[in-house]
Each structure stands twice: as structure tokens, then as C-alpha cells.
């Protein structure tokens, strides 16, 4: 739900975002999507309920238009040294990072993105098992564990869609969601 520069949070948690740089509203996979041109993004702030350092899942649809240029783009990011961040690498792979302000854990999945093709991305983090699972179009493609010194930590960074610590995203993003639980494959496929 988008009106002017406000991107509304449909969850009821009031994590509305503010669009900067004029991302275009277009038809997406689930209703309307935003088209990011490499200079636009949505800032959802840093409310307490998105400082998720416990188990969580992040889901979204993405359709990149230029994977290789500029190198490394953030479709969705909170803080790679904090709650977590996703990076689309120039070879089409996806990197996920979280940490505690110094060292961080990382996971990488090859062949996640293809130019001009929609993909459903899910990152499911189970803190009790210390495992991050990544799903592509409902199928698990990666499972990576981490040690106790690499737990996620709260940060002062805002939750961003289409931006982060590297380059702005170029392409389309639809139906970005955060869950305060590690979704299972069965839940993801519903």
C-alpha cells in the first residue's frame, strides 16, 4: 500500500517507510511493487520491533535489472554487523550477514538472481539452533551455522529496502516482509 512517498506497513506494526529518489510503483507479483533505479530506496526507520536479534525470517520478491553493474547491491538491509543484511553479488549470488559489531557470520548462495526474472527470497534465521537457511522460490538452497561469538546484535541502522551498506538496488522488489520467527519450508510454501 503506497501513497505519495509513504510505503505503508500492512502488518499493523506501523513500520511505514518513506520512499526517497522516486521509486516507481508498478505491477508486481503480489499487487504493486516498487521499481528501483539505482538512486531510490525506502527507509523504514529503526523501530524497536524491527531490531530483531532473535529468530526471524525475511521474505521478498525481487526482479533485478542490472546484477553486474554497479557491483554489489543491497535489495534489503538492516545492518550486516547487527540484525542482518542481504547483498546481491555481481555474479547473481546472494550473501547474508549478521554480527555483533565486529566479527560477523556470512552465508552465500550462488545462482540466486537472474536479470529480468522474478525470484522469491526467504532468509530464515533460527537463533536457538544457530542456523540460517536460505530459500529460493520455496526450496531450501543453503543452510549455514554460526558460533556464539557471531550472534546478531541490535544496531542504530535503519531498515532499508533497495539500499544498504554497498550500492543501491536496480530492479523491482515486491511484498517485503519480516517475521519474528524462523519460518519452515512448509510455511514458506503455503
GROMACS .gro file of C-alpha atoms in nm, residues 45-189:
model
  145
   45UNK     CA    1   1.328   0.353   1.026
   46UNK     CA    2   1.466   0.175   1.329
   47UNK     CA    3   1.160   0.100   1.542
   48UNK     CA    4   1.207  -0.144   1.830
   49UNK     CA    5   1.002  -0.418   1.658
   50UNK     CA    6   1.241  -0.433   1.361
   51UNK     CA    7   1.554  -0.459   1.578
   52UNK     CA    8   1.512  -0.835   1.556
   53UNK     CA    9   1.810  -1.015   1.707
   54UNK     CA   10   1.616  -1.332   1.787
   55UNK     CA   11   1.487  -1.588   1.537
   56UNK     CA   12   1.335  -1.423   1.232
   57UNK     CA   13   1.253  -1.458   0.866
   58UNK     CA   14   1.285  -1.202   0.590
   59UNK     CA   15   1.092  -1.263   0.268
   60UNK     CA   16   1.055  -1.067  -0.055
   61UNK     CA   17   1.018  -1.094  -0.432
   62UNK     CA   18   1.296  -0.942  -0.644
   63UNK     CA   19   1.348  -0.889  -1.016
   64UNK     CA   20   1.690  -0.731  -1.073
   65UNK     CA   21   1.751  -0.533  -1.391
   66UNK     CA   22   2.130  -0.500  -1.368
   67UNK     CA   23   2.302  -0.759  -1.149
   68UNK     CA   24   2.654  -0.686  -1.265
   69UNK     CA   25   2.650  -0.306  -1.251
   70UNK     CA   26   2.709  -0.149  -1.014
   71UNK     CA   27   2.894  -0.428  -0.836
   72UNK     CA   28   2.729  -0.548  -0.511
   73UNK     CA   29   2.380  -0.416  -0.443
   74UNK     CA   30   2.157  -0.433  -0.133
   75UNK     CA   31   1.797  -0.533  -0.205
   76UNK     CA   32   1.715  -0.531   0.170
   77UNK     CA   33   1.939  -0.434   0.462
   78UNK     CA   34   1.926  -0.353   0.833
   79UNK     CA   35   2.292  -0.390   0.941
   80UNK     CA   36   2.546  -0.653   0.833
   81UNK     CA   37   2.723  -0.606   1.166
   82UNK     CA   38   2.392  -0.615   1.353
   83UNK     CA   39   2.048  -0.759   1.283
   84UNK     CA   40   2.125  -0.870   0.926
   85UNK     CA   41   2.174  -0.757   0.568
   86UNK     CA   42   2.138  -0.907   0.220
   87UNK     CA   43   2.372  -0.834  -0.069
   88UNK     CA   44   2.323  -0.927  -0.434
   89UNK     CA   45   2.669  -1.004  -0.567
   90UNK     CA   46   2.770  -0.920  -0.929
   91UNK     CA   47   2.763  -1.290  -1.025
   92UNK     CA   48   2.396  -1.323  -0.923
   93UNK     CA   49   2.466  -1.486  -0.587
   94UNK     CA   50   2.313  -1.374  -0.257
   95UNK     CA   51   2.515  -1.301   0.055
   96UNK     CA   52   2.363  -1.273   0.402
   97UNK     CA   53   2.547  -1.122   0.701
   98UNK     CA   54   2.474  -1.054   1.067
   99UNK     CA   55   2.700  -0.998   1.364
  100UNK     CA   56   2.774  -0.831   1.691
  101UNK     CA   57   2.956  -0.516   1.592
  102UNK     CA   58   3.290  -0.668   1.497
  103UNK     CA   59   3.307  -1.018   1.356
  104UNK     CA   60   3.002  -1.130   1.163
  105UNK     CA   61   2.865  -1.451   1.016
  106UNK     CA   62   2.812  -1.484   0.645
  107UNK     CA   63   2.629  -1.718   0.410
  108UNK     CA   64   2.643  -1.715   0.030
  109UNK     CA   65   2.416  -1.882  -0.226
  110UNK     CA   66   2.509  -1.895  -0.594
  111UNK     CA   67   2.261  -1.857  -0.880
  112UNK     CA   68   2.000  -1.671  -0.675
  113UNK     CA   69   1.932  -1.383  -0.915
  114UNK     CA   70   1.890  -1.354  -1.292
  115UNK     CA   71   1.834  -1.025  -1.471
  116UNK     CA   72   1.467  -0.956  -1.551
  117UNK     CA   73   1.333  -1.267  -1.371
  118UNK     CA   74   1.126  -1.270  -1.051
  119UNK     CA   75   1.263  -1.475  -0.761
  120UNK     CA   76   1.114  -1.530  -0.416
  121UNK     CA   77   1.385  -1.498  -0.149
  122UNK     CA   78   1.349  -1.614   0.211
  123UNK     CA   79   1.614  -1.593   0.482
  124UNK     CA   80   1.507  -1.791   0.789
  125UNK     CA   81   1.727  -1.749   1.098
  126UNK     CA   82   1.684  -1.992   1.388
  127UNK     CA   83   1.882  -1.849   1.680
  128UNK     CA   84   1.831  -2.147   1.913
  129UNK     CA   85   1.991  -2.380   1.656
  130UNK     CA   86   2.224  -2.101   1.528
  131UNK     CA   87   2.133  -2.180   1.167
  132UNK     CA   88   2.044  -1.952   0.876
  133UNK     CA   89   1.851  -2.119   0.594
  134UNK     CA   90   1.803  -1.951   0.259
  135UNK     CA   91   1.521  -2.044   0.022
  136UNK     CA   92   1.481  -1.970  -0.349
  137UNK     CA   93   1.126  -1.997  -0.484
  138UNK     CA   94   1.023  -2.210  -0.184
  139UNK     CA   95   1.317  -2.455  -0.197
  140UNK     CA   96   1.598  -2.459   0.058
  141UNK     CA   97   1.927  -2.378  -0.116
  142UNK     CA   98   2.155  -2.311   0.182
  143UNK     CA   99   2.193  -2.392   0.550
  144UNK     CA  100   2.475  -2.222   0.740
  145UNK     CA  101   2.554  -2.236   1.111
  146UNK     CA  102   2.736  -1.986   1.329
  147UNK     CA  103   2.918  -1.983   1.664
  148UNK     CA  104   2.813  -1.798   1.979
  149UNK     CA  105   3.053  -1.507   1.920
  150UNK     CA  106   2.871  -1.420   1.597
  151UNK     CA  107   2.515  -1.371   1.725
  152UNK     CA  108   2.311  -1.085   1.579
  153UNK     CA  109   2.307  -0.763   1.781
  154UNK     CA  110   2.084  -0.454   1.779
  155UNK     CA  111   2.211  -0.163   1.573
  156UNK     CA  112   2.130   0.201   1.517
  157UNK     CA  113   2.085   0.140   1.144
  158UNK     CA  114   1.751   0.186   0.971
  159UNK     CA  115   1.576  -0.096   0.784
  160UNK     CA  116   1.618  -0.017   0.413
  161UNK     CA  117   1.459  -0.160   0.101
  162UNK     CA  118   1.663  -0.101  -0.215
  163UNK     CA  119   1.971   0.024  -0.028
  164UNK     CA  120   2.223  -0.069   0.239
  165UNK     CA  121   2.596  -0.056   0.303
  166UNK     CA  122   2.702  -0.101  -0.062
  167UNK     CA  123   2.522   0.011  -0.382
  168UNK     CA  124   2.155   0.086  -0.433
  169UNK     CA  125   1.948  -0.193  -0.587
  170UNK     CA  126   1.843  -0.177  -0.953
  171UNK     CA  127   1.522  -0.361  -1.029
  172UNK     CA  128   1.188  -0.447  -0.869
  173UNK     CA  129   1.101  -0.551  -0.513
  174UNK     CA  130   0.759  -0.672  -0.405
  175UNK     CA  131   0.597  -0.794  -0.083
  176UNK     CA  132   0.893  -0.748   0.157
  177UNK     CA  133   0.807  -0.896   0.498
  178UNK     CA  134   0.976  -0.956   0.832
  179UNK     CA  135   0.857  -1.234   1.065
  180UNK     CA  136   0.970  -1.270   1.427
  181UNK     CA  137   1.012  -1.648   1.384
  182UNK     CA  138   1.218  -1.884   1.171
  183UNK     CA  139   0.973  -1.999   0.904
  184UNK     CA  140   0.983  -2.364   0.799
  185UNK     CA  141   0.984  -2.480   0.440
  186UNK     CA  142   0.621  -2.589   0.476
  187UNK     CA  143   0.522  -2.241   0.599
  188UNK     CA  144   0.713  -2.075   0.317
  189UNK     CA  145   0.541  -2.290   0.054
   0.00000   0.00000   0.00000
